[in-house]
Amino acid sequence: MTLLEIFPSLRSEMPSRLDSAVWPRDTRYDGEGRIMVGGVALADIADEYGTATYVLDEQEVRSRCRAYRRAFPEAEIIYAGKALMIRAVAEWVTQEGLSVDVCSAGELAIALSAGVDPERIILHGNGKSSDELRTAVRCGVGRIVVDSLTEITLLSALATTRQRVLVRLSPGIDVHGHPAVRTGVTDQKFGFPLGSELADEAVERILRRSNLELVGFHCHLGSQIYNPDFYGEAIRRMIGEMARVRQIHGRILTELDLGGGHAVATSTRPDEVRRQPCAGPSAGEAAAYRGGDAEMNVQELAEVLDDALDAGCARHHFPRPRVALEPGRAIVARAGVTLYRVLSVKHIEGGHTYVTVDGGMSDNPRVALYGARYDVVLANRHPCGPQMTATVAGRHCEAGDVLAVDVQLPADLRPGEILAVPCTGAYHHSLANTYNSIGRPPVVAVRDGRARTLVRRETVEDLMSREVGV
Ligand SMILES: Cc1ncc(COP(=O)(O)O)c(C=O)c1O
């Protein structure tokens, strides 16, 4: 018997919805105090599909796509498939009018099998193999973003019809994130430094090839960027470079792809929200921590981009290029919730309380990789009693396999109960691995009160099928 059954008046104390900064908008408690997403109780999904399981709210993905289309009616919105490339998502985003960016033959195959028009596919990657380039050219991808001189030679040898390409430039903008995601700075593996001899060489070589058509420039500044001014600065620098190409080669580039990296809130703890300064290439010390700043406001971004385009184009007397944006996380992160079952609750005398769950760094390596922080919430009942501070630990054989530290959970949490981790739609399934030979979780879509499997759970048999040696 639950507390709610004993004291029905407690129901009125329950929030009817959870914070939409990190949960899908259609999240609420049902009459029994269970969390519902897309009209389905998460506890029922855990019972039916097992745990760990990724739940994905279809309407949330679609509505994020629509929000981008509304905010940027003239821009091309390209979904960055690396965030979550599965067939259903590729289909939903293209139905909502987005293009798709892929960065491997595997992602390309998934997009094509979802029926995405190859013309609307953009191929990325700093290490595209010749096989991948051949496949992309053969299936007619709309654009390829060139990342090295070698690639230009390879592409030109492979293209049988005129292939449209963009050159990826690093504009020297430091967004001060984790070193692994600062891709706007010049000294890193992606692209060509803006204004460098290498970049000039790339442009020249492409322009000399009759089967390659240089249509524009691309840049990607990093991840979790919530200060739109970084993109304004990128526009100013990139337009300047486009104007230089016109001056030197008499060629007008018409496309400016500003990459993705728009922040979503991954934790509702205000003390973890850090303000991003923006003062060009070396922005100095970060300002104070402040709540409510973690998310990119797309409307504000649209205004900043518009102003920067006006100013940059006026300054260089350059025709306004068509802008493309490549949000990944901002489309799918909040649509995803990961479910785990509690395996044990261990109170260490004089130490922490460890709640071990049946997943961990194999389904969410972002904590170990980037120090990402998450909320963790009990999903199968609404807790009304005292809380405890706990560390939610994964089941893998690594002391660092921790999903969340210092989270508040009910003091009477028991093995068998269901924990939900919101904002796990991006870079979770796509970064998942099989550490400790644990199969990857399924992806289950919810919509209008119904759940369905999009990707099935990886079984021990799946893992064994790769074992072909003795
Ligand atoms: C070239 C490019 N575009 C877009 C993205 C998407 O970034 P996000 O998911 O943070 O929007 C990435 C992420 O690494 C990227 O490398």
Coordinates of N, CA, C and O and ligand atoms in Angstrom, one line a residue, residues 68 78-83 101 103 124-125 145 168 180-181 183 190 218-225 231 257-263 325-332 426-427, ligand 1:
Y68 N 12.3 25.3 -34.1 CA 13.4 25.8 -34.9 C 12.9 26.3 -36.2 O 13.4 27.4 -36.6
I78 N 19.3 21.6 -40.1 CA 19.8 20.3 -40.3 C 20.0 19.6 -39.0 O 20.7 20.0 -38.1
Y79 N 19.3 18.5 -38.9 CA 19.4 17.7 -37.6 C 20.7 17.0 -37.6 O 21.1 16.3 -38.5
A80 N 21.5 17.2 -36.5 CA 22.8 16.5 -36.4 C 22.6 15.1 -35.9 O 22.4 14.9 -34.7
G81 N 22.6 14.2 -36.8 CA 22.2 12.8 -36.5 C 23.1 12.2 -35.4 O 22.7 11.2 -34.8
K82 N 24.3 12.7 -35.2 CA 25.2 12.1 -34.2 C 24.6 12.1 -32.8 O 24.9 11.3 -32.0
A83 N 23.6 13.0 -32.6 CA 23.0 13.0 -31.3 C 22.1 11.8 -31.0 O 22.1 11.2 -29.9
D101 N 22.2 15.6 -41.0 CA 23.7 15.6 -41.1 C 24.1 14.2 -40.6 O 23.7 13.7 -39.5
C103 N 27.7 11.4 -40.2 CA 29.1 11.5 -40.3 C 29.8 10.1 -40.4 O 30.9 10.0 -40.0
H124 N 29.5 14.8 -42.9 CA 30.5 15.5 -42.1 C 31.6 14.4 -41.8 O 31.4 13.3 -42.0
G125 N 32.6 14.9 -41.1 CA 33.6 14.0 -40.5 C 35.0 14.4 -40.8 O 35.3 14.8 -42.0
V145 N 30.9 18.1 -46.4 CA 31.7 19.2 -45.7 C 33.2 18.7 -45.7 O 33.5 17.7 -45.0
R168 N 35.0 23.2 -44.1 CA 34.9 23.5 -42.7 C 36.0 24.4 -42.2 O 37.2 24.0 -42.3
A180 N 37.1 18.7 -24.8 CA 36.6 17.8 -25.8 C 35.6 18.4 -26.8 O 35.3 17.8 -27.8
V181 N 35.0 19.5 -26.4 CA 33.9 20.0 -27.2 C 34.1 21.5 -27.6 O 33.2 22.1 -28.1
T183 N 35.3 23.2 -30.4 CA 35.7 23.0 -31.7 C 35.7 24.2 -32.6 O 35.9 24.2 -33.8
F190 N 39.5 19.3 -36.2 CA 38.5 19.6 -37.3 C 38.8 20.8 -38.1 O 39.2 21.8 -37.6
H218 N 31.5 26.2 -43.6 CA 30.9 25.6 -42.4 C 31.8 25.8 -41.2 O 33.0 25.9 -41.3
C219 N 31.2 26.0 -40.0 CA 32.0 26.0 -38.8 C 31.1 25.4 -37.7 O 29.9 25.4 -37.8
H220 N 31.7 24.9 -36.7 CA 31.0 24.4 -35.5 C 31.8 24.8 -34.3 O 32.9 24.4 -34.1
L221 N 31.1 25.6 -33.4 CA 31.9 26.2 -32.3 C 32.1 25.4 -31.1 O 33.0 25.6 -30.3
G222 N 31.2 24.4 -30.9 CA 31.4 23.6 -29.7 C 30.0 23.1 -29.2 O 29.1 23.1 -30.0
S223 N 29.9 22.7 -28.0 CA 28.7 22.2 -27.4 C 28.2 22.9 -26.2 O 28.9 23.6 -25.6
Q224 N 26.9 22.8 -26.0 CA 26.3 23.4 -24.8 C 26.5 24.9 -24.7 O 26.9 25.5 -23.7
I225 N 26.4 25.6 -25.9 CA 26.6 27.0 -26.0 C 25.2 27.7 -25.8 O 24.3 27.4 -26.4
Y231 N 27.7 33.0 -31.9 CA 27.3 32.8 -33.3 C 27.3 34.0 -34.1 O 27.6 34.0 -35.3
D257 N 27.0 27.6 -43.1 CA 26.5 26.6 -42.1 C 27.2 26.8 -40.8 O 28.5 26.7 -40.7
L258 N 26.4 27.2 -39.8 CA 27.0 27.6 -38.5 C 27.1 26.4 -37.5 O 27.3 26.6 -36.3
G259 N 26.9 25.2 -38.0 CA 27.0 24.0 -37.1 C 25.9 24.0 -36.0 O 24.9 24.8 -36.1
G260 N 26.1 23.2 -35.0 CA 25.1 23.1 -33.9 C 25.7 23.6 -32.6 O 26.4 24.6 -32.5
G261 N 25.4 22.8 -31.5 CA 26.0 23.2 -30.2 C 25.1 24.0 -29.3 O 25.5 24.5 -28.3
H262 N 23.8 24.1 -29.6 CA 22.9 24.9 -28.8 C 22.5 24.2 -27.5 O 22.1 23.0 -27.5
A263 N 22.7 24.9 -26.4 CA 22.6 24.3 -25.1 C 21.2 23.9 -24.7 O 20.3 24.6 -25.0
L325 N 21.7 25.7 -39.8 CA 22.0 25.4 -38.4 C 21.9 23.9 -38.2 O 21.1 23.3 -38.8
E326 N 22.8 23.4 -37.4 CA 22.8 21.9 -37.2 C 22.5 21.5 -35.7 O 23.4 20.9 -35.1
P327 N 21.4 21.8 -35.2 CA 21.1 21.4 -33.8 C 20.9 19.8 -33.7 O 20.3 19.2 -34.6
G328 N 21.6 19.3 -32.7 CA 21.4 17.8 -32.5 C 20.7 17.7 -31.1 O 19.5 17.4 -31.0
R329 N 21.5 17.9 -30.1 CA 21.0 17.9 -28.7 C 19.7 18.7 -28.5 O 18.8 18.2 -27.8
A330 N 19.7 19.9 -29.1 CA 18.5 20.7 -28.8 C 17.2 20.1 -29.4 O 16.1 20.5 -29.0
I331 N 17.3 19.2 -30.3 CA 16.2 18.5 -30.9 C 15.7 17.3 -30.0 O 14.6 17.1 -29.8
V332 N 16.7 16.5 -29.6 CA 16.3 15.2 -29.0 C 16.6 15.1 -27.5 O 16.1 14.2 -26.9
A426 N 20.0 12.7 -26.1 CA 21.0 13.0 -27.0 C 22.4 12.4 -26.5 O 22.7 12.6 -25.3
Y427 N 23.1 11.8 -27.4 CA 24.4 11.3 -27.1 C 24.4 10.3 -25.9 O 25.3 10.2 -25.1
Ligands
LIG1 C1 29.6 19.5 -37.2 C2 28.7 19.3 -36.1 N1 27.4 19.8 -36.3 C3 26.5 19.7 -35.3 C4 26.7 19.0 -34.1 C5 25.7 18.9 -33.1 O1 25.9 19.5 -31.9 P1 24.8 19.6 -30.8 O2 24.2 18.2 -30.6 O3 25.5 20.0 -29.5 O4 23.8 20.5 -31.3 C6 28.0 18.5 -33.9 C7 28.4 17.9 -32.6 O5 29.4 17.4 -32.3 C8 29.0 18.7 -34.9 O6 30.2 18.2 -34.7

